[in-house]
Coordinates of N, CA and C in Angstrom, one line a residue:
M1 N -163.2 21.4 -103.2 CA -164.1 21.1 -104.3 C -163.2 21.0 -105.5
T2 N -163.9 20.0 -106.4 CA -163.4 19.9 -107.8 C -164.0 20.9 -108.7
D3 N -163.5 21.0 -109.8 CA -164.1 22.1 -110.7 C -165.4 21.8 -111.2
F4 N -165.7 20.5 -111.4 CA -167.0 20.0 -111.9 C -167.6 19.0 -111.2
M5 N -168.6 19.0 -110.7 CA -169.6 18.1 -109.9 C -170.7 17.7 -110.4
L6 N -171.1 16.5 -110.9 CA -172.3 16.1 -111.5 C -173.1 15.4 -110.3
Y7 N -174.4 15.7 -110.2 CA -175.2 14.7 -109.4 C -176.4 14.2 -110.1
Q8 N -176.5 13.0 -109.9 CA -177.8 12.3 -110.7 C -178.9 12.3 -109.9
G9 N -180.1 12.6 -110.1 CA -181.4 12.6 -109.3 C -182.1 13.9 -109.5
D10 N -183.2 13.9 -108.6 CA -184.1 15.0 -108.9 C -183.4 16.3 -108.0
C11 N -183.3 17.3 -108.8 CA -182.7 18.5 -108.4 C -183.2 19.0 -107.0
M12 N -184.7 18.8 -106.9 CA -185.3 19.3 -105.6 C -184.8 18.4 -104.5
D13 N -184.5 17.2 -104.7 CA -184.0 16.2 -103.5 C -182.6 16.7 -103.2
I14 N -181.7 17.1 -104.3 CA -180.2 17.4 -104.1 C -180.2 18.8 -103.5
L15 N -180.8 19.5 -104.0 CA -180.6 21.2 -103.5 C -180.5 21.3 -102.1
P16 N -181.1 20.6 -101.2 CA -181.1 21.0 -99.8 C -179.5 20.3 -99.3
T17 N -179.1 19.4 -99.9 CA -177.8 18.8 -99.4 C -176.8 19.5 -99.8
L18 N -176.9 20.6 -100.6 CA -175.6 21.5 -101.0 C -175.3 22.5 -99.8
A19 N -174.2 22.6 -99.6 CA -173.5 23.4 -98.4 C -174.0 24.9 -98.6
A20 N -174.5 25.5 -97.5 CA -174.7 26.9 -97.5 C -173.6 27.7 -98.2
G21 N -173.7 28.6 -99.3 CA -172.6 29.4 -99.7 C -171.7 28.8 -100.6
S22 N -172.1 27.5 -101.1 CA -171.2 26.7 -102.1 C -171.4 27.1 -103.5
V23 N -172.5 27.8 -103.7 CA -172.9 28.1 -105.0 C -173.0 29.9 -105.0
D24 N -172.2 30.3 -106.1 CA -172.2 31.7 -106.4 C -173.6 32.1 -107.3
A25 N -173.8 31.2 -108.1 CA -174.7 31.7 -109.1 C -175.5 30.3 -109.5
V26 N -176.9 30.6 -109.8 CA -177.7 29.6 -110.5 C -178.0 30.0 -111.9
I27 N -177.6 29.5 -113.0 CA -177.8 29.8 -114.2 C -178.5 28.5 -114.9
T28 N -179.7 28.7 -115.3 CA -180.5 27.3 -115.9 C -181.6 27.6 -116.8
D29 N -182.0 26.6 -117.4 CA -183.0 26.5 -118.3 C -184.0 25.5 -117.9
P30 N -184.9 25.9 -116.9 CA -185.8 24.8 -116.3 C -187.0 24.4 -117.2
P31 N -187.8 23.4 -116.7 CA -189.0 23.2 -117.5 C -189.9 24.1 -117.5
Y32 N -190.3 24.6 -118.3 CA -191.3 26.0 -118.4 C -192.6 25.6 -117.7
G33 N -193.1 24.4 -117.7 CA -194.6 24.0 -117.4 C -195.5 24.3 -118.5
I34 N -194.9 23.8 -119.7 CA -195.8 24.0 -121.0 C -196.2 22.9 -121.5
A35 N -195.8 21.7 -121.1 CA -196.0 20.3 -121.7 C -195.6 20.3 -123.2
L36 N -194.5 20.7 -123.4 CA -193.7 20.8 -124.9 C -194.0 19.3 -125.4
A37 N -194.5 19.2 -126.5 CA -194.5 18.0 -127.3 C -193.1 17.6 -127.7
T38 N -192.5 16.5 -127.5 CA -191.1 16.2 -128.0 C -191.0 15.0 -129.0
D39 N -192.0 14.4 -129.1 CA -191.7 13.3 -130.1 C -192.4 13.9 -131.4
Y40 N -191.9 13.1 -132.5 CA -192.0 13.5 -133.9 C -193.7 13.5 -134.2
A41 N -194.5 12.4 -133.7 CA -195.9 12.3 -134.0 C -196.7 13.4 -133.4
A42 N -196.1 13.7 -132.1 CA -197.0 14.7 -131.4 C -196.9 16.0 -131.9
R43 N -195.6 16.3 -132.3 CA -195.2 17.7 -133.0 C -196.1 17.9 -134.4
K44 N -195.9 16.8 -135.0 CA -196.6 16.7 -136.5 C -198.2 17.1 -136.4
R45 N -198.8 16.8 -135.3 CA -200.1 17.1 -135.1 C -200.4 18.6 -134.8
G46 N -199.2 19.1 -134.3 CA -199.4 20.7 -133.7 C -198.6 21.5 -134.7
S47 N -198.2 22.6 -134.2 CA -197.5 23.6 -135.0 C -196.0 23.3 -135.3
L48 N -195.5 22.3 -134.5 CA -194.0 21.9 -134.5 C -193.7 20.9 -135.4
A49 N -193.9 20.9 -136.5 CA -194.0 19.6 -137.6 C -192.5 19.2 -137.8
R50 N -191.6 20.0 -138.0 CA -190.1 19.7 -138.1 C -189.5 19.5 -137.0
C51 N -189.0 18.4 -136.7 CA -188.4 18.1 -135.3 C -187.7 16.8 -135.4
N52 N -187.0 16.5 -134.3 CA -186.3 15.3 -133.9 C -187.1 14.5 -132.9
N53 N -186.7 13.3 -132.6 CA -187.3 12.7 -131.6 C -186.5 12.9 -130.3
F54 N -187.3 13.6 -129.3 CA -186.7 13.6 -127.9 C -187.5 13.0 -127.0
R55 N -186.7 12.8 -125.8 CA -187.5 12.4 -124.6 C -188.3 13.6 -124.2
P56 N -189.2 13.3 -123.6 CA -190.1 14.5 -122.9 C -189.4 15.0 -121.8
I57 N -189.4 16.3 -121.7 CA -188.8 17.0 -120.6 C -189.2 16.8 -119.2
A58 N -188.6 16.3 -118.2 CA -189.1 15.9 -117.1 C -189.5 17.1 -116.3
G59 N -190.6 17.0 -115.8 CA -191.2 18.0 -115.0 C -191.9 19.0 -115.8
D60 N -191.9 19.2 -117.0 CA -192.7 20.0 -118.0 C -194.0 19.9 -118.0
N61 N -194.6 18.8 -117.5 CA -196.2 18.7 -117.6 C -196.9 19.3 -116.3
K62 N -196.0 20.1 -115.5 CA -196.8 20.8 -114.2 C -196.0 22.2 -114.2
P63 N -196.7 23.3 -113.7 CA -196.3 24.7 -113.6 C -194.8 24.6 -112.9
F64 N -194.0 25.5 -113.3 CA -192.8 25.6 -112.8 C -192.7 26.6 -111.5
D65 N -192.2 26.2 -110.5 CA -192.0 27.1 -109.3 C -190.6 27.4 -109.2
P66 N -190.3 28.6 -109.4 CA -188.9 29.3 -109.1 C -188.5 29.5 -107.8
T67 N -189.3 29.5 -106.9 CA -189.0 29.9 -105.4 C -187.8 29.2 -104.8
P68 N -187.6 28.0 -105.1 CA -186.3 27.4 -104.2 C -185.0 28.1 -104.8
F69 N -185.0 28.7 -105.9 CA -183.8 29.0 -106.4 C -183.4 30.8 -106.4
L70 N -184.5 31.3 -105.7 CA -184.6 32.8 -105.8 C -183.7 33.4 -104.6
D71 N -183.3 32.6 -103.7 CA -182.4 32.9 -102.6 C -180.9 33.0 -102.9
F72 N -180.6 32.4 -104.0 CA -179.2 32.5 -104.4 C -178.7 34.0 -104.8
R73 N -177.6 34.2 -104.6 CA -176.9 35.5 -104.8 C -177.2 35.9 -106.2
T74 N -176.8 35.2 -107.3 CA -177.1 35.4 -108.6 C -178.0 34.4 -109.2
V75 N -178.9 34.9 -109.9 CA -180.0 33.9 -110.6 C -180.1 34.2 -112.1
V76 N -180.2 33.4 -112.8 CA -180.4 33.7 -114.4 C -181.3 32.5 -114.8
L77 N -182.5 32.7 -115.1 CA -183.6 31.8 -115.4 C -184.0 32.0 -116.9
F78 N -183.8 31.1 -117.7 CA -184.3 31.1 -119.1 C -185.9 30.8 -119.0
G79 N -186.6 31.2 -120.3 CA -188.0 31.1 -120.4 C -188.9 31.6 -119.3
A80 N -188.4 32.5 -118.8 CA -189.2 33.1 -117.5 C -190.6 33.7 -118.0
N81 N -190.9 34.0 -119.4 CA -192.1 34.6 -119.6 C -193.2 33.5 -119.4
Y82 N -192.9 32.1 -119.2 CA -193.9 31.3 -118.9 C -194.3 31.2 -117.5
Y83 N -193.4 31.7 -116.5 CA -193.7 31.6 -115.2 C -193.5 33.0 -114.5
A84 N -193.5 34.2 -115.4 CA -193.2 35.5 -114.7 C -194.1 35.7 -113.5
D85 N -195.2 35.5 -113.7 CA -196.2 35.8 -112.5 C -195.8 35.1 -111.1
K86 N -194.6 34.2 -111.1 CA -194.1 33.7 -110.0 C -192.6 34.2 -109.4
L87 N -192.3 35.3 -110.2 CA -191.1 36.0 -110.0 C -191.2 37.3 -109.3
P88 N -190.2 37.6 -108.5 CA -190.0 38.9 -108.0 C -189.9 40.0 -109.2
P89 N -190.5 41.3 -108.9 CA -190.0 42.1 -110.1 C -188.5 42.5 -110.2
S90 N -188.1 42.7 -111.7 CA -186.8 42.8 -111.9 C -186.6 43.8 -113.0
G91 N -185.9 44.7 -113.0 CA -185.6 45.4 -114.2 C -184.5 45.0 -115.2
A92 N -184.0 43.8 -114.5 CA -182.8 43.3 -115.3 C -183.1 42.2 -116.2
W93 N -184.2 42.0 -116.9 CA -184.5 41.0 -117.9 C -183.5 41.0 -119.0
I94 N -183.4 39.7 -119.6 CA -182.5 39.7 -120.9 C -183.4 39.2 -121.9
V95 N -183.3 39.8 -123.0 CA -184.0 39.4 -124.2 C -183.1 38.8 -125.3
W96 N -183.4 37.5 -125.4 CA -182.3 36.7 -126.3 C -183.0 36.8 -127.7
D97 N -182.4 37.7 -128.6 CA -183.0 37.6 -130.0 C -182.4 36.7 -131.0
K98 N -183.3 35.7 -131.0 CA -182.9 34.4 -131.8 C -182.7 34.5 -133.3
V99 N -183.3 35.6 -134.0 CA -183.6 35.6 -135.2 C -182.7 37.0 -135.7
H100 N -181.7 37.5 -135.0 CA -180.9 38.6 -135.3 C -180.5 38.6 -136.6
G101 N -180.7 39.6 -137.4 CA -180.2 39.9 -138.9 C -181.0 39.2 -139.9
L102 N -182.0 38.5 -139.7 CA -182.9 38.0 -140.5 C -184.0 38.6 -140.9
P103 N -184.6 38.6 -142.1 CA -185.9 39.5 -142.5 C -186.9 39.1 -141.5
S104 N -188.1 39.7 -141.5 CA -189.2 39.4 -140.7 C -189.5 38.0 -140.6
V105 N -189.5 37.4 -139.6 CA -189.7 35.8 -139.5 C -191.0 35.5 -140.1
R106 N -192.1 36.5 -139.7 CA -193.3 36.4 -140.4 C -193.4 36.0 -141.8
D107 N -192.6 36.9 -142.3 CA -192.3 36.9 -143.8 C -191.6 35.7 -144.3
L108 N -190.8 35.2 -143.6 CA -190.3 33.9 -144.1 C -191.2 32.6 -143.9
G109 N -192.0 32.6 -143.1 CA -193.1 31.8 -143.1 C -192.8 30.3 -142.6
F110 N -191.6 30.3 -141.9 CA -191.5 28.9 -141.5 C -190.8 28.6 -140.0
N111 N -190.8 29.9 -139.3 CA -190.2 29.8 -137.9 C -191.4 29.2 -137.0
D112 N -191.3 28.1 -136.5 CA -192.2 27.4 -135.5 C -191.9 27.4 -134.1
N113 N -190.7 28.4 -133.9 CA -190.1 28.5 -132.5 C -190.4 30.0 -132.1
S114 N -190.1 30.5 -131.0 CA -190.1 31.8 -130.7 C -189.1 32.7 -131.3
D115 N -189.3 34.1 -131.5 CA -188.4 34.6 -132.3 C -187.3 35.4 -131.1
C116 N -187.7 35.3 -129.9 CA -186.9 35.7 -128.9 C -187.2 34.8 -127.5
E117 N -186.3 34.8 -126.6 CA -186.7 34.3 -125.3 C -186.3 35.1 -124.2
L118 N -187.2 35.2 -123.2 CA -187.0 36.0 -122.1 C -186.2 35.3 -121.0
I119 N -185.3 36.1 -120.3 CA -184.4 35.5 -119.4 C -184.5 36.4 -117.9
W120 N -184.9 35.9 -117.1 CA -185.0 36.7 -115.8 C -183.8 36.6 -115.0
T121 N -183.2 37.7 -114.5 CA -182.1 37.6 -113.4 C -182.4 38.7 -112.5
N122 N -181.8 38.5 -111.3 CA -181.9 39.1 -110.2 C -180.8 40.2 -109.9
K123 N -179.9 40.2 -111.1 CA -178.6 41.1 -111.1 C -178.9 42.2 -111.9
G124 N -178.6 43.6 -111.6 CA -178.6 44.6 -112.4 C -179.9 45.3 -112.4
N125 N -179.9 46.4 -113.1 CA -181.3 47.3 -113.1 C -181.4 47.8 -114.4
A126 N -181.1 47.2 -115.4 CA -181.5 47.4 -116.8 C -181.5 46.3 -117.6
A127 N -182.7 46.3 -118.4 CA -182.9 45.1 -119.5 C -181.7 45.1 -120.5
R128 N -181.5 44.0 -120.9 CA -180.3 43.8 -121.9 C -180.8 42.8 -123.0
I129 N -180.3 43.1 -124.3 CA -180.6 42.3 -125.5 C -179.2 41.6 -125.9
I130 N -179.4 40.3 -125.9 CA -178.3 39.3 -126.7 C -178.8 38.9 -127.9
R131 N -178.1 39.5 -128.9 CA -178.3 38.9 -130.4 C -177.5 37.7 -130.7
H132 N -178.1 36.5 -130.7 CA -177.4 35.4 -131.3 C -178.4 34.6 -131.9
R133 N -178.3 34.4 -133.4 CA -179.3 33.9 -134.3 C -179.2 32.3 -133.8
W134 N -180.4 31.8 -133.6 CA -180.7 30.4 -133.4 C -181.9 29.9 -133.9
M135 N -182.1 29.6 -135.2 CA -183.3 29.3 -135.7 C -183.1 28.3 -136.8
G136 N -183.4 27.0 -136.5 CA -183.2 26.0 -137.4 C -182.0 25.8 -137.8
A137 N -181.8 26.0 -139.1 CA -180.5 25.9 -139.7 C -179.6 27.1 -139.8
M138 N -180.3 28.0 -139.4 CA -179.6 29.6 -139.4 C -179.2 30.0 -138.0
K139 N -177.9 29.6 -137.8 CA -177.5 29.5 -136.5 C -176.0 30.4 -136.5
D140 N -175.8 31.3 -135.4 CA -174.6 32.0 -135.4 C -173.5 31.1 -134.9
S141 N -173.8 29.9 -134.3 CA -172.6 29.1 -133.8 C -173.3 27.5 -133.8
E142 N -172.3 26.6 -133.7 CA -172.7 25.3 -133.6 C -173.4 24.7 -134.8
Q143 N -173.1 25.1 -136.0 CA -173.7 24.7 -137.2 C -173.8 23.3 -137.4
D144 N -172.7 22.5 -137.1 CA -172.6 21.1 -137.6 C -172.9 20.3 -136.5
E145 N -173.1 20.7 -135.3 CA -173.6 19.7 -134.1 C -175.0 19.4 -134.2
G146 N -175.4 18.2 -133.7 CA -176.8 17.8 -133.8 C -177.4 18.2 -132.5
R147 N -178.5 18.6 -132.5 CA -179.3 18.8 -131.1 C -179.6 17.5 -130.3
V148 N -179.3 17.7 -129.0 CA -179.7 16.3 -128.2 C -180.5 16.7 -127.1
H149 N -181.1 17.9 -127.3 CA -182.2 18.3 -126.2 C -183.1 19.3 -127.1
P150 N -184.3 19.1 -126.7 CA -185.4 19.9 -127.6 C -185.4 21.4 -127.2
T151 N -184.7 21.8 -126.2 CA -184.6 23.4 -125.7 C -183.1 23.5 -125.7
Q152 N -182.4 22.9 -126.4 CA -180.9 23.3 -126.2 C -180.5 24.6 -126.5
K153 N -179.5 25.1 -125.7 CA -179.0 26.4 -125.7 C -177.6 26.4 -126.4
P154 N -177.3 27.6 -127.2 CA -176.0 27.6 -127.8 C -175.1 27.8 -126.7
I155 N -173.6 27.2 -126.9 CA -172.5 27.4 -125.9 C -172.2 28.9 -125.8
D156 N -172.1 29.4 -127.2 CA -171.7 31.1 -127.2 C -172.7 31.9 -126.3
L157 N -173.9 31.6 -126.2 CA -174.9 32.4 -125.6 C -174.5 32.1 -124.1
L158 N -174.4 31.0 -123.6 CA -174.2 30.7 -122.4 C -172.8 31.2 -122.0
R159 N -171.8 31.3 -122.5 CA -170.6 31.8 -122.2 C -170.7 33.2 -122.1
R160 N -171.6 34.1 -122.9 CA -171.7 35.4 -122.4 C -172.2 35.8 -121.3
I161 N -173.3 34.9 -120.9 CA -174.1 35.1 -119.6 C -173.1 34.7 -118.5
V162 N -172.5 33.5 -118.5 CA -171.6 33.4 -117.5 C -170.5 34.3 -117.3
R163 N -169.8 35.0 -118.3 CA -168.9 36.1 -118.3 C -169.5 37.1 -117.5
H164 N -170.7 37.5 -117.9 CA -171.4 38.6 -117.6 C -171.8 38.7 -116.0
Y165 N -172.3 37.5 -115.5 CA -172.8 37.4 -114.5 C -172.2 36.7 -113.2
T166 N -171.0 36.3 -113.6 CA -170.0 35.5 -112.6 C -168.6 36.1 -112.6
A167 N -167.9 35.9 -111.6 CA -166.6 36.2 -111.6 C -165.7 34.9 -112.0
P168 N -164.4 35.1 -112.5 CA -163.6 33.8 -112.6 C -163.6 33.2 -111.2
G169 N -163.7 31.7 -111.4 CA -163.4 30.8 -110.4 C -164.8 30.7 -109.4
A170 N -165.9 31.5 -109.8 CA -167.2 31.2 -109.3 C -167.7 29.9 -109.4
T171 N -168.6 29.4 -108.6 CA -169.3 28.1 -108.8 C -170.6 28.3 -109.3
V172 N -171.0 27.7 -110.3 CA -172.3 27.8 -111.1 C -173.1 26.6 -110.9
L173 N -174.4 26.6 -110.4 CA -175.2 25.5 -110.3 C -176.3 25.5 -111.4
D174 N -176.4 24.6 -112.2 CA -177.4 24.3 -113.3 C -178.3 23.3 -112.7
P175 N -179.4 23.3 -112.2 CA -180.1 22.1 -111.6 C -180.9 21.4 -112.7
F176 N -181.1 22.0 -113.7 CA -181.9 21.4 -114.9 C -181.0 21.2 -116.1
M177 N -180.0 20.4 -116.1 CA -178.7 20.5 -116.9 C -179.0 20.2 -118.4
G178 N -180.1 19.6 -118.7 CA -180.4 19.5 -120.2 C -179.1 18.8 -120.9
S179 N -178.6 19.5 -122.0 CA -177.6 19.1 -122.7 C -176.3 19.2 -122.1
G180 N -176.2 20.0 -121.0 CA -174.9 20.3 -120.3 C -174.3 21.6 -120.9
T181 N -174.9 22.6 -121.6 CA -174.3 23.6 -122.2 C -173.7 24.6 -121.1
T182 N -174.5 24.8 -120.0 CA -173.9 25.6 -118.9 C -172.7 25.1 -118.4
G183 N -172.5 23.9 -118.1 CA -171.3 23.3 -117.8 C -170.1 23.6 -118.7
V184 N -170.4 23.4 -119.8 CA -169.4 23.4 -121.0 C -168.9 24.9 -121.1
A185 N -169.9 25.9 -120.8 CA -169.8 27.3 -121.0 C -168.8 27.7 -119.6
C186 N -169.0 27.0 -118.6 CA -168.4 27.3 -117.3 C -167.0 26.9 -117.4
R187 N -166.6 25.7 -118.2 CA -165.2 25.1 -118.1 C -164.6 26.1 -119.1
M188 N -165.3 26.5 -120.1 CA -164.5 27.5 -121.2 C -164.2 28.9 -120.5
E189 N -165.0 29.3 -119.5 CA -164.7 30.5 -119.0 C -164.0 30.4 -117.6
G190 N -163.6 29.4 -117.4 CA -162.9 29.4 -115.9 C -163.7 29.4 -114.6
R191 N -164.9 28.9 -114.8 CA -165.8 28.8 -113.4 C -166.0 27.3 -113.3
R192 N -166.3 27.1 -111.9 CA -166.6 25.9 -111.3 C -168.1 25.5 -111.5
F193 N -168.4 24.4 -112.0 CA -169.7 24.0 -112.2 C -170.2 22.8 -111.2

């Protein structure tokens, strides 16, 4: 197996073709099933007025079903607060604090995104907090890079998760690849993707 293999197509069609045991972990940011408005005109009508034009997120117009991914040894699912009722109980949630070190976001009056994101995992028995500021122009990393995906995640955040939840040389699957952040983090951390 090569260090990186990309498949083009619907992940639900490709998933059954993967050899049993060929994946050590699923780390992914799936479509949450919230029908996020991604174009400027649609966001301007709602609360998210400041944005770039992005293509709609495939599959975000219907509820997300995590069931096909739950049998993997290690699973890390972003945005799980939107589909928590479909997940098994876990004490190992991750809270990603996106506003770390800033004054109360309510006091600032301009955050139109979540202050934090809930990430479900099937590994461990304690909830964890990862503090990594990711709010508009106020970011702990990747200051100068433009966003290419409406729910793009910071590489530094994914590197920490990859390091914590996988061993060197492990194979990580991201079935909802988005901007490819998980793949970049895997490469930087010596994991296959």
